[in-house]
């Protein structure tokens, strides 16, 4: 420690006699200051690049989601058409299905239903399995409980089909679940 003080004293004495040494010390301080500023600017640049990359990734994800789920509202509307078509087909009695007068109508309605299912499939719209499945509140909406010999919580009746669009719920299945008989 004593040697450092002596060196510092000697430096000060020499600096008085040699102004270029004092100028050198001032430049060294300025260089150190500029190096600090450079390091800070480089750090800010890294943060800015990371921010830009995050914004770009988010924008790409949002655009992909918009493309994938753009048809959601339209699909919900078309589901009511599919429901009505199913109800219409189910309402035709078996004896009329074999009747030559109605055979063309039934065949046409069934073909329309199959084509609608293909369109749904091409657009990532899939029916949710319900009957006999355990109730999943993420996909099924329990409307009532019914006494049944099934395990409690098992779906025993589907009132309205549920649908997914890709990995998102489009419409929950409206179901009745089994409860223990009284």
Coordinates of N, CA, C and O in Angstrom, one line a residue:
X1 N 0.8 -1.2 0.0 CA 0.0 0.0 0.0 C 0.9 1.3 0.0 O 0.5 2.2 -0.6
X2 N 2.0 1.2 0.7 CA 2.9 2.3 0.8 C 3.5 2.6 -0.6 O 3.6 3.8 -1.0
X3 N 3.8 1.6 -1.4 CA 4.4 1.8 -2.7 C 3.4 2.4 -3.6 O 3.7 3.3 -4.5
X4 N 2.1 2.1 -3.5 CA 1.0 2.7 -4.4 C 0.9 4.2 -4.1 O 0.8 5.0 -5.0
X5 N 1.0 4.6 -2.8 CA 0.9 6.0 -2.5 C 2.2 6.8 -3.0 O 2.0 7.9 -3.5
X6 N 3.3 6.1 -2.9 CA 4.5 6.8 -3.4 C 4.5 6.9 -4.9 O 4.8 8.0 -5.5
X7 N 3.9 5.9 -5.6 CA 3.8 6.0 -7.1 C 2.8 7.1 -7.5 O 3.1 7.9 -8.4
X8 N 1.8 7.2 -6.7 CA 0.8 8.3 -7.0 C 1.3 9.7 -6.8 O 1.1 10.6 -7.5
X9 N 2.1 9.8 -5.7 CA 2.7 11.1 -5.4 C 3.7 11.5 -6.5 O 3.7 12.6 -7.0
X10 N 4.5 10.5 -6.9 CA 5.5 10.7 -8.0 C 4.7 11.1 -9.3 O 5.2 12.0 -10.0
X11 N 3.6 10.4 -9.5 CA 2.8 10.7 -10.8 C 2.3 12.1 -10.7 O 2.4 12.8 -11.8
X12 N 1.8 12.6 -9.6 CA 1.3 13.9 -9.5 C 2.5 14.9 -9.7 O 2.3 16.0 -10.4
X13 N 3.6 14.7 -9.1 CA 4.7 15.6 -9.3 C 5.2 15.7 -10.7 O 5.5 16.7 -11.2
X14 N 5.2 14.5 -11.3 CA 5.6 14.4 -12.7 C 4.6 15.1 -13.6 O 5.0 15.8 -14.6
X15 N 3.3 15.0 -13.3 CA 2.2 15.6 -14.1 C 2.3 17.1 -14.1 O 2.1 17.7 -15.1
X16 N 2.8 17.6 -13.0 CA 2.9 19.1 -13.0 C 4.0 19.5 -13.9 O 3.9 20.6 -14.6
X17 N 5.1 18.7 -14.0 CA 6.2 19.1 -14.9 C 6.0 18.7 -16.3 O 6.5 19.2 -17.2
X18 N 5.1 17.6 -16.5 CA 4.8 17.1 -17.9 C 3.3 17.2 -18.2 O 2.6 16.3 -17.8
X19 N 2.8 18.2 -18.8 CA 1.4 18.4 -19.1 C 0.8 17.3 -20.0 O -0.3 16.9 -19.9
X20 N 1.7 16.7 -20.8 CA 1.2 15.6 -21.7 C 0.8 14.4 -20.9 O -0.1 13.6 -21.3
X21 N 1.4 14.1 -19.8 CA 1.0 13.0 -18.9 C -0.4 13.3 -18.3 O -1.2 12.4 -18.3
X22 N -0.7 14.5 -17.9 CA -2.0 14.8 -17.4 C -3.0 14.7 -18.6 O -4.2 14.2 -18.3
X23 N -2.6 15.1 -19.8 CA -3.5 14.9 -20.9 C -3.8 13.5 -21.2 O -4.9 13.1 -21.5
X24 N -2.8 12.6 -21.0 CA -2.9 11.2 -21.2 C -3.9 10.6 -20.2 O -4.8 9.8 -20.6
X25 N -3.8 11.0 -19.0 CA -4.8 10.6 -17.9 C -6.2 11.0 -18.3 O -7.1 10.2 -18.1
X26 N -6.4 12.2 -18.8 CA -7.7 12.7 -19.2 C -8.3 11.9 -20.3 O -9.4 11.5 -20.4
X27 N -7.4 11.5 -21.3 CA -7.8 10.7 -22.4 C -8.2 9.3 -22.0 O -9.2 8.7 -22.4
X28 N -7.4 8.7 -21.0 CA -7.8 7.4 -20.5 C -9.1 7.4 -19.8 O -9.9 6.5 -20.0
X29 N -9.4 8.5 -19.1 CA -10.7 8.6 -18.4 C -11.8 8.7 -19.5 O -12.9 8.1 -19.4
X30 N -11.5 9.5 -20.5 CA -12.5 9.7 -21.6 C -12.8 8.3 -22.3 O -13.9 8.0 -22.7
X31 N -11.7 7.6 -22.6 CA -11.8 6.3 -23.2 C -12.6 5.3 -22.4 O -13.5 4.6 -22.9
X32 N -12.4 5.3 -21.1 CA -13.2 4.4 -20.2 C -14.6 4.8 -20.2 O -15.5 4.0 -20.3
X33 N -14.9 6.1 -20.2 CA -16.3 6.6 -20.3 C -17.0 6.2 -21.6 O -18.1 5.7 -21.6
X34 N -16.2 6.3 -22.7 CA -16.8 5.9 -24.0 C -17.0 4.4 -24.1 O -18.0 4.0 -24.7
X35 N -16.1 3.6 -23.5 CA -16.3 2.2 -23.5 C -17.5 1.8 -22.8 O -18.2 0.9 -23.1
X36 N -17.8 2.5 -21.6 CA -19.0 2.3 -20.9 C -20.2 2.6 -21.7 O -21.2 1.8 -21.7
X37 N -20.2 3.7 -22.4 CA -21.3 4.1 -23.2 C -21.5 3.1 -24.4 O -22.7 2.7 -24.7
X38 N -20.4 2.6 -24.9 CA -20.5 1.6 -26.0 C -21.1 0.3 -25.5 O -22.0 -0.3 -26.1
X39 N -20.7 -0.1 -24.3 CA -21.3 -1.4 -23.7 C -22.8 -1.2 -23.5 O -23.6 -2.1 -23.7
X40 N -23.1 0.0 -23.0 CA -24.6 0.2 -22.7 C -25.4 0.3 -24.0 O -26.5 -0.3 -24.1
X41 N -24.8 0.9 -25.1 CA -25.5 0.9 -26.4 C -25.6 -0.5 -27.0 O -26.7 -0.8 -27.5
X42 N -24.6 -1.3 -26.8 CA -24.6 -2.7 -27.3 C -25.7 -3.5 -26.6 O -26.5 -4.2 -27.2
X43 N -25.8 -3.3 -25.3 CA -26.8 -4.0 -24.5 C -28.2 -3.5 -24.9 O -29.1 -4.4 -25.1
X44 N -28.4 -2.2 -25.1 CA -29.7 -1.7 -25.6 C -30.1 -2.3 -27.0 O -31.2 -2.6 -27.2
X45 N -29.1 -2.4 -27.8 CA -29.3 -3.0 -29.2 C -29.7 -4.4 -29.1 O -30.7 -4.8 -29.8
X46 N -29.1 -5.2 -28.2 CA -29.5 -6.6 -28.0 C -31.0 -6.7 -27.5 O -31.7 -7.5 -28.0
X47 N -31.3 -5.8 -26.5 CA -32.7 -5.8 -26.0 C -33.7 -5.4 -27.1 O -34.7 -6.0 -27.3
X48 N -33.3 -4.4 -28.0 CA -34.2 -4.0 -29.0 C -34.4 -5.1 -30.1 O -35.5 -5.4 -30.5
X49 N -33.3 -5.8 -30.4 CA -33.4 -7.0 -31.3 C -34.3 -8.0 -30.8 O -35.1 -8.6 -31.5
X50 N -34.1 -8.3 -29.5 CA -35.0 -9.3 -28.8 C -36.4 -8.9 -28.9 O -37.3 -9.7 -29.2
X51 N -36.7 -7.6 -28.6 CA -38.1 -7.1 -28.7 C -38.6 -7.3 -30.1 O -39.8 -7.7 -30.2
X52 N -37.9 -6.9 -31.1 CA -38.3 -7.0 -32.5 C -38.6 -8.4 -32.8 O -39.6 -8.7 -33.4
X53 N -37.7 -9.3 -32.4 CA -38.0 -10.8 -32.7 C -39.2 -11.3 -32.0 O -40.0 -12.0 -32.6
X54 N -39.5 -10.8 -30.7 CA -40.7 -11.2 -30.0 C -41.9 -10.7 -30.7 O -43.0 -11.4 -30.9
X55 N -41.9 -9.4 -31.2 CA -43.0 -8.8 -31.9 C -43.3 -9.6 -33.2 O -44.4 -9.8 -33.5
X56 N -42.2 -9.9 -33.9 CA -42.4 -10.6 -35.2 C -43.0 -12.0 -34.9 O -43.9 -12.4 -35.6
X57 N -42.5 -12.7 -33.9 CA -43.1 -14.0 -33.6 C -44.6 -13.9 -33.2 O -45.4 -14.7 -33.7
X58 N -44.9 -12.9 -32.4 CA -46.3 -12.8 -32.0 C -47.2 -12.4 -33.2 O -48.3 -13.0 -33.4
X59 N -46.7 -11.6 -34.1 CA -47.4 -11.2 -35.3 C -47.6 -12.4 -36.2 O -48.7 -12.6 -36.7
X60 N -46.6 -13.3 -36.3 CA -46.7 -14.5 -37.2 C -47.7 -15.4 -36.5 O -48.5 -16.0 -37.3
X61 N -47.7 -15.6 -35.2 CA -48.7 -16.5 -34.5 C -50.1 -15.9 -34.7 O -51.0 -16.7 -35.0
X62 N -50.2 -14.6 -34.5 CA -51.6 -14.0 -34.6 C -52.1 -14.2 -36.1 O -53.3 -14.5 -36.3
X63 N -51.2 -14.0 -37.1 CA -51.6 -14.2 -38.4 C -52.0 -15.7 -38.7 O -53.0 -15.9 -39.4
X64 N -51.2 -16.6 -38.2 CA -51.6 -18.0 -38.4 C -52.9 -18.4 -37.7 O -53.7 -19.1 -38.3
X65 N -53.1 -17.9 -36.5 CA -54.4 -18.1 -35.8 C -55.5 -17.5 -36.6 O -56.6 -18.1 -36.7
X66 N -55.3 -16.3 -37.1 CA -56.4 -15.6 -37.9 C -56.8 -16.5 -39.1 O -57.9 -16.7 -39.4
X67 N -55.7 -17.0 -39.8 CA -56.0 -17.9 -40.9 C -56.7 -19.2 -40.5 O -57.7 -19.6 -41.1
X68 N -56.2 -19.8 -39.4 CA -56.8 -21.1 -39.0 C -58.2 -21.0 -38.4 O -59.0 -21.9 -38.6
X69 N -58.5 -19.9 -37.8 CA -59.8 -19.7 -37.1 C -60.7 -18.7 -37.7 O -61.7 -18.3 -37.1
X70 N -60.4 -18.2 -38.9 CA -61.2 -17.1 -39.5 C -62.6 -17.6 -39.7 O -63.5 -16.8 -39.7
X71 N -62.8 -18.8 -40.0 CA -64.1 -19.3 -40.3 C -65.0 -19.7 -39.1 O -66.1 -20.3 -39.3
X72 N -64.5 -19.4 -37.9 CA -65.2 -19.8 -36.7 C -66.7 -19.4 -36.7 O -67.6 -20.2 -36.4
X73 N -66.9 -18.1 -36.9 CA -68.3 -17.6 -36.8 C -69.2 -18.2 -37.9 O -70.3 -18.6 -37.7
X74 N -68.6 -18.3 -39.1 CA -69.3 -18.9 -40.2 C -69.6 -20.4 -39.9 O -70.7 -20.9 -40.1
X75 N -68.6 -21.1 -39.4 CA -68.8 -22.5 -39.0 C -69.9 -22.7 -38.0 O -70.7 -23.6 -38.1
X76 N -70.0 -21.8 -37.0 CA -71.1 -21.9 -36.0 C -72.4 -21.8 -36.6 O -73.4 -22.5 -36.3
X77 N -72.5 -20.8 -37.6 CA -73.8 -20.6 -38.3 C -74.2 -21.9 -39.1 O -75.3 -22.3 -39.2
X78 N -73.2 -22.5 -39.8 CA -73.4 -23.6 -40.6 C -73.8 -24.8 -39.8 O -74.5 -25.7 -40.3
X79 N -73.3 -24.9 -38.6 CA -73.7 -26.0 -37.7 C -75.2 -26.1 -37.5 O -75.7 -27.2 -37.4
X80 N -75.9 -25.0 -37.4 CA -77.3 -25.0 -37.3 C -78.0 -25.6 -38.5 O -79.0 -26.4 -38.4
X81 N -77.4 -25.4 -39.7 CA -77.9 -26.0 -40.9 C -77.7 -27.5 -40.8 O -78.6 -28.3 -41.2
X82 N -76.5 -28.0 -40.4 CA -76.3 -29.4 -40.3 C -77.2 -30.0 -39.2 O -77.7 -31.1 -39.5
X83 N -77.5 -29.3 -38.1 CA -78.4 -29.9 -37.1 C -79.8 -30.1 -37.7 O -80.5 -31.1 -37.5
X84 N -80.3 -29.1 -38.5 CA -81.6 -29.2 -39.1 C -81.7 -30.3 -40.1 O -82.7 -31.0 -40.2
X85 N -80.6 -30.5 -40.9 CA -80.6 -31.6 -41.9 C -80.6 -32.9 -41.1 O -81.4 -33.8 -41.6
X86 N -79.9 -33.1 -40.1 CA -79.9 -34.3 -39.3 C -81.3 -34.6 -38.7 O -81.8 -35.7 -38.7
X87 N -81.9 -33.5 -38.1 CA -83.3 -33.7 -37.6 C -84.3 -34.0 -38.7 O -85.2 -34.9 -38.4
X88 N -84.1 -33.4 -39.8 CA -85.0 -33.7 -40.9 C -84.9 -35.2 -41.4 O -85.9 -35.9 -41.6
X89 N -83.7 -35.7 -41.5 CA -83.5 -37.1 -41.8 C -84.0 -38.0 -40.8 O -84.6 -39.1 -41.1
X90 N -83.8 -37.7 -39.5 CA -84.2 -38.5 -38.4 C -85.7 -38.6 -38.3 O -86.3 -39.6 -37.9
X91 N -86.4 -37.5 -38.8 CA -87.9 -37.5 -38.7 C -88.6 -38.3 -39.8 O -89.8 -38.6 -39.7
X92 N -87.8 -38.7 -40.8 CA -88.4 -39.6 -41.9 C -88.6 -41.0 -41.4 O -87.7 -41.7 -41.0
X93 N -89.9 -41.5 -41.3 CA -90.1 -42.8 -40.8 C -89.5 -43.9 -41.7 O -89.3 -43.7 -42.9
X94 N -89.1 -45.0 -41.1 CA -88.5 -46.1 -41.8 C -89.3 -46.6 -42.9 O -88.7 -46.9 -44.0
X95 N -90.6 -46.7 -42.8 CA -91.4 -47.2 -43.9 C -91.4 -46.3 -45.1 O -91.6 -46.7 -46.2
X96 N -91.3 -45.0 -44.9 CA -91.2 -44.0 -46.0 C -89.8 -44.0 -46.7 O -89.7 -43.7 -47.9
X97 N -88.8 -44.4 -46.0 CA -87.5 -44.5 -46.5 C -87.4 -45.5 -47.7 O -86.6 -45.3 -48.6
X98 N -88.1 -46.6 -47.5 CA -88.1 -47.6 -48.6 C -89.1 -47.3 -49.7 O -89.0 -47.9 -50.8
X99 N -90.0 -46.4 -49.5 CA -91.0 -46.0 -50.5 C -90.3 -45.4 -51.7 O -89.5 -44.5 -51.6
X100 N -90.7 -45.8 -52.9 CA -90.0 -45.3 -54.1 C -90.2 -43.8 -54.3 O -89.4 -43.1 -54.9
X101 N -91.4 -43.3 -53.8 CA -91.6 -41.8 -53.9 C -90.7 -41.0 -53.1 O -90.4 -39.9 -53.5
X102 N -90.2 -41.5 -52.0 CA -89.3 -40.8 -51.1 C -87.9 -41.1 -51.2 O -87.0 -40.5 -50.6
X103 N -87.6 -42.2 -51.9 CA -86.2 -42.7 -52.0 C -85.2 -41.7 -52.5 O -84.2 -41.5 -52.0
X104 N -85.6 -41.0 -53.5 CA -84.8 -39.9 -54.1 C -84.5 -38.8 -53.2 O -83.4 -38.3 -53.0
X105 N -85.6 -38.4 -52.4 CA -85.4 -37.3 -51.5 C -84.5 -37.7 -50.3 O -83.6 -37.0 -50.0
X106 N -84.7 -38.9 -49.8 CA -83.8 -39.4 -48.7 C -82.4 -39.5 -49.2 O -81.5 -39.1 -48.5
X107 N -82.2 -40.1 -50.3 CA -80.8 -40.3 -50.9 C -80.2 -38.9 -51.1 O -79.0 -38.7 -50.7
X108 N -80.9 -37.9 -51.6 CA -80.4 -36.6 -51.8 C -80.0 -35.9 -50.4 O -79.0 -35.3 -50.3
X109 N -80.9 -36.1 -49.4 CA -80.6 -35.5 -48.1 C -79.4 -36.1 -47.5 O -78.5 -35.5 -46.9
X110 N -79.3 -37.5 -47.6 CA -78.1 -38.2 -47.0 C -76.8 -37.7 -47.7 O -75.8 -37.6 -47.1
X111 N -76.9 -37.6 -49.1 CA -75.7 -37.2 -49.8 C -75.3 -35.7 -49.4 O -74.1 -35.4 -49.3
X112 N -76.3 -34.9 -49.2 CA -76.0 -33.5 -48.7 C -75.3 -33.6 -47.4 O -74.4 -32.8 -47.1
X113 N -75.8 -34.4 -46.5 CA -75.2 -34.5 -45.1 C -73.8 -35.0 -45.2 O -72.9 -34.5 -44.5
X114 N -73.5 -36.0 -46.1 CA -72.1 -36.5 -46.3 C -71.2 -35.4 -46.8 O -70.1 -35.3 -46.4
X115 N -71.7 -34.7 -47.8 CA -70.9 -33.6 -48.4 C -70.6 -32.5 -47.3 O -69.5 -32.0 -47.3
X116 N -71.6 -32.2 -46.5 CA -71.4 -31.2 -45.4 C -70.3 -31.7 -44.5 O -69.4 -30.9 -44.1
X117 N -70.3 -33.0 -44.1 CA -69.3 -33.6 -43.2 C -67.9 -33.5 -43.9 O -66.9 -33.2 -43.2
X118 N -67.8 -33.7 -45.2 CA -66.5 -33.6 -45.9 C -66.0 -32.2 -45.9 O -64.8 -31.9 -45.7
X119 N -66.9 -31.2 -46.1 CA -66.5 -29.8 -46.0 C -66.0 -29.4 -44.6 O -65.0 -28.8 -44.5
X120 N -66.7 -29.9 -43.6 CA -66.2 -29.7 -42.2 C -64.9 -30.3 -42.0 O -64.0 -29.6 -41.5
X121 N -64.7 -31.5 -42.5 CA -63.4 -32.2 -42.3 C -62.3 -31.5 -43.0 O -61.2 -31.3 -42.4
X122 N -62.5 -31.0 -44.2 CA -61.5 -30.2 -44.9 C -61.1 -29.0 -44.2 O -60.0 -28.5 -44.4
X123 N -62.0 -28.4 -43.4 CA -61.7 -27.2 -42.7 C -61.4 -27.4 -41.3 O -61.4 -26.4 -40.5
X124 N -61.1 -28.6 -40.9 CA -60.6 -28.9 -39.5 C -61.7 -28.8 -38.5 O -61.5 -28.6 -37.3
X125 N -63.0 -29.0 -38.9 CA -64.1 -29.0 -38.0 C -64.5 -30.5 -37.7 O -64.8 -31.2 -38.7
X126 N -64.4 -30.9 -36.5 CA -64.7 -32.3 -36.1 C -65.7 -32.4 -35.0 O -65.8 -31.5 -34.2
X127 N -66.5 -33.5 -35.1 CA -67.5 -33.7 -34.1 C -66.9 -34.2 -32.8 O -65.9 -35.0 -32.9
X128 N -67.4 -33.8 -31.7 CA -66.9 -34.3 -30.4 C -67.7 -35.6 -30.0 O -68.9 -35.6 -30.1
X129 N -66.9 -36.6 -29.6 CA -67.5 -37.8 -29.2 C -68.2 -37.6 -27.8 O -67.7 -36.9 -27.0
X130 N -69.4 -38.1 -27.7 CA -70.1 -37.9 -26.4 C -70.7 -39.2 -25.8 O -70.4 -39.5 -24.7
X131 N -71.5 -39.9 -26.6 CA -72.3 -41.0 -26.0 C -71.3 -42.0 -25.4 O -70.4 -42.5 -26.0
X132 N -71.6 -42.4 -24.1 CA -70.8 -43.4 -23.4 C -69.5 -42.9 -22.9 O -68.8 -43.6 -22.2
X133 N -69.2 -41.6 -23.2 CA -67.9 -41.0 -22.7 C -68.2 -40.4 -21.3 O -69.3 -40.0 -21.0
X134 N -67.1 -40.3 -20.5 CA -67.3 -39.6 -19.2 C -67.4 -38.1 -19.5 O -66.9 -37.6 -20.5
X135 N -68.2 -37.4 -18.7 CA -68.4 -36.0 -18.9 C -67.1 -35.2 -18.9 O -66.3 -35.3 -17.9
X136 N -66.8 -34.4 -19.9 CA -65.6 -33.6 -19.9 C -66.1 -32.1 -20.0 O -66.6 -31.7 -21.1
X137 N -66.0 -31.3 -19.0 CA -66.6 -30.0 -19.0 C -65.9 -29.1 -20.0 O -66.4 -28.0 -20.4
X138 N -64.8 -29.5 -20.6 CA -64.1 -28.7 -21.7 C -64.8 -28.9 -23.0 O -64.5 -28.2 -24.0
X139 N -65.6 -30.0 -23.1 CA -66.2 -30.4 -24.4 C -67.7 -30.6 -24.3 O -68.4 -30.5 -25.3
X140 N -68.2 -30.9 -23.1 CA -69.6 -31.3 -23.0 C -70.2 -30.3 -22.0 O -69.6 -29.9 -21.0
X141 N -71.5 -30.0 -22.2 CA -72.3 -29.2 -21.3 C -73.4 -30.1 -20.8 O -74.3 -30.4 -21.6
X142 N -73.4 -30.4 -19.5 CA -74.4 -31.3 -18.9 C -75.7 -30.4 -18.8 O -75.7 -29.4 -18.1
X143 N -76.8 -30.9 -19.4 CA -78.1 -30.2 -19.3 C -79.0 -30.8 -18.2 O -79.8 -30.1 -17.6
X144 N -78.7 -32.1 -17.9 CA -79.6 -32.8 -16.9 C -78.9 -34.1 -16.5 O -78.0 -34.6 -17.2
X145 N -79.4 -34.6 -15.4 CA -79.0 -36.0 -15.0 C -80.1 -36.9 -15.1 O -81.3 -36.5 -14.9
X146 N -79.8 -38.2 -15.5 CA -80.8 -39.2 -15.7 C -80.5 -40.4 -14.9 O -79.3 -40.8 -14.9
X147 N -81.4 -41.0 -14.2 CA -81.1 -42.3 -13.5 C -80.7 -43.3 -14.6 O -81.3 -43.4 -15.6
X148 N -79.7 -44.0 -14.3 CA -79.1 -45.0 -15.3 C -78.3 -46.0 -14.5 O -77.8 -45.8 -13.4
X149 N -78.1 -47.2 -15.2 CA -77.2 -48.2 -14.7 C -75.8 -48.0 -15.1 O -74.9 -48.7 -14.7
X150 N -75.6 -46.9 -15.9 CA -74.2 -46.5 -16.3 C -73.5 -45.9 -15.1 O -74.1 -45.5 -14.1
X151 N -72.2 -45.8 -15.2 CA -71.4 -45.2 -14.1 C -71.8 -43.7 -14.0 O -71.9 -43.1 -15.0
X152 N -72.0 -43.2 -12.8 CA -72.4 -41.8 -12.7 C -71.4 -40.9 -13.4 O -70.2 -41.1 -13.3
X153 N -71.9 -39.9 -14.1 CA -71.0 -39.0 -14.8 C -70.8 -39.4 -16.3 O -70.2 -38.7 -17.0
X154 N -71.3 -40.6 -16.7 CA -71.2 -41.0 -18.0 C -72.3 -40.4 -18.9 O -73.5 -40.3 -18.4
X155 N -72.0 -40.0 -20.1 CA -73.0 -39.4 -21.0 C -73.9 -40.5 -21.5 O -73.5 -41.5 -22.1
X156 N -75.3 -40.3 -21.3 CA -76.2 -41.3 -21.7 C -77.2 -40.8 -22.8 O -77.9 -41.6 -23.4
X157 N -77.1 -39.5 -23.0 CA -78.0 -38.9 -24.1 C -77.3 -37.6 -24.6 O -76.7 -36.9 -23.9
X158 N -77.3 -37.5 -26.0 CA -76.8 -36.3 -26.6 C -77.9 -35.5 -27.2 O -78.6 -36.0 -28.1
X159 N -78.2 -34.3 -26.7 CA -79.3 -33.5 -27.2 C -78.8 -32.7 -28.4 O -79.6 -32.4 -29.3
X160 N -77.6 -32.3 -28.4 CA -77.0 -31.5 -29.5 C -75.5 -31.9 -29.6 O -74.8 -31.9 -28.6
X161 N -75.1 -32.1 -30.9 CA -73.7 -32.5 -31.1 C -72.8 -31.3 -30.8 O -73.1 -30.2 -30.9
X162 N -71.6 -31.7 -30.3 CA -70.5 -30.7 -30.0 C -69.5 -30.8 -31.1 O -69.3 -31.8 -31.8
X163 N -68.8 -29.6 -31.4 CA -67.8 -29.6 -32.5 C -66.6 -28.8 -32.0 O -66.6 -27.9 -31.2
X164 N -65.5 -29.2 -32.6 CA -64.2 -28.5 -32.5 C -63.8 -27.9 -33.8 O -64.1 -28.5 -34.9
X165 N -63.0 -26.8 -33.8 CA -62.4 -26.3 -35.0 C -60.9 -26.3 -34.7 O -60.4 -25.6 -33.8
X166 N -60.2 -27.2 -35.4 CA -58.8 -27.5 -35.1 C -58.7 -28.0 -33.6 O -59.3 -28.9 -33.2
X167 N -58.0 -27.2 -32.8 CA -57.9 -27.6 -31.4 C -58.7 -26.7 -30.4 O -58.5 -26.8 -29.2
X168 N -59.6 -26.0 -31.0 CA -60.5 -25.1 -30.2 C -61.9 -25.6 -30.2 O -62.4 -26.1 -31.2
X169 N -62.6 -25.3 -29.1 CA -64.0 -25.7 -29.0 C -64.8 -24.7 -29.8 O -64.7 -23.5 -29.7
X170 N -65.6 -25.3 -30.7 CA -66.5 -24.5 -31.5 C -67.9 -24.4 -30.9 O -68.5 -23.3 -30.7
X171 N -68.4 -25.6 -30.4 CA -69.6 -25.6 -29.7 C -69.6 -26.9 -28.8 O -69.3 -28.0 -29.3
X172 N -70.0 -26.7 -27.5 CA -70.0 -27.9 -26.6 C -71.2 -28.8 -27.0 O -72.2 -28.3 -27.4
X173 N -71.0 -30.1 -26.7 CA -72.1 -31.0 -26.9 C -73.1 -30.8 -25.7 O -72.6 -30.8 -24.5
X174 N -74.3 -30.7 -25.9 CA -75.3 -30.6 -24.9 C -75.8 -32.1 -24.6 O -76.3 -32.8 -25.4
X175 N -75.6 -32.5 -23.3 CA -75.7 -33.9 -22.9 C -76.5 -34.1 -21.6 O -76.6 -33.1 -20.8
X176 N -77.0 -35.3 -21.5 CA -77.5 -35.8 -20.2 C -76.5 -36.8 -19.6 O -76.0 -37.6 -20.4
X177 N -76.3 -36.7 -18.3 CA -75.3 -37.7 -17.7 C -76.0 -38.6 -16.8 O -77.1 -38.3 -16.2
X178 N -75.4 -39.8 -16.6 CA -76.0 -40.8 -15.7 C -75.8 -40.3 -14.2 O -74.8 -39.7 -13.9
X179 N -76.9 -40.7 -13.4 CA -76.7 -40.5 -12.0 C -77.2 -41.8 -11.4 O -77.9 -42.6 -12.0
X180 N -76.9 -42.0 -10.1 CA -77.3 -43.2 -9.4 C -78.8 -43.2 -9.3 O -79.4 -42.2 -9.1
X181 N -79.4 -44.4 -9.6 CA -80.9 -44.5 -9.5 C -81.2 -44.2 -8.0 O -80.5 -44.6 -7.1
X182 N -82.4 -43.6 -7.8 CA -82.8 -43.3 -6.4 C -83.3 -44.5 -5.7 O -83.8 -45.4 -6.1

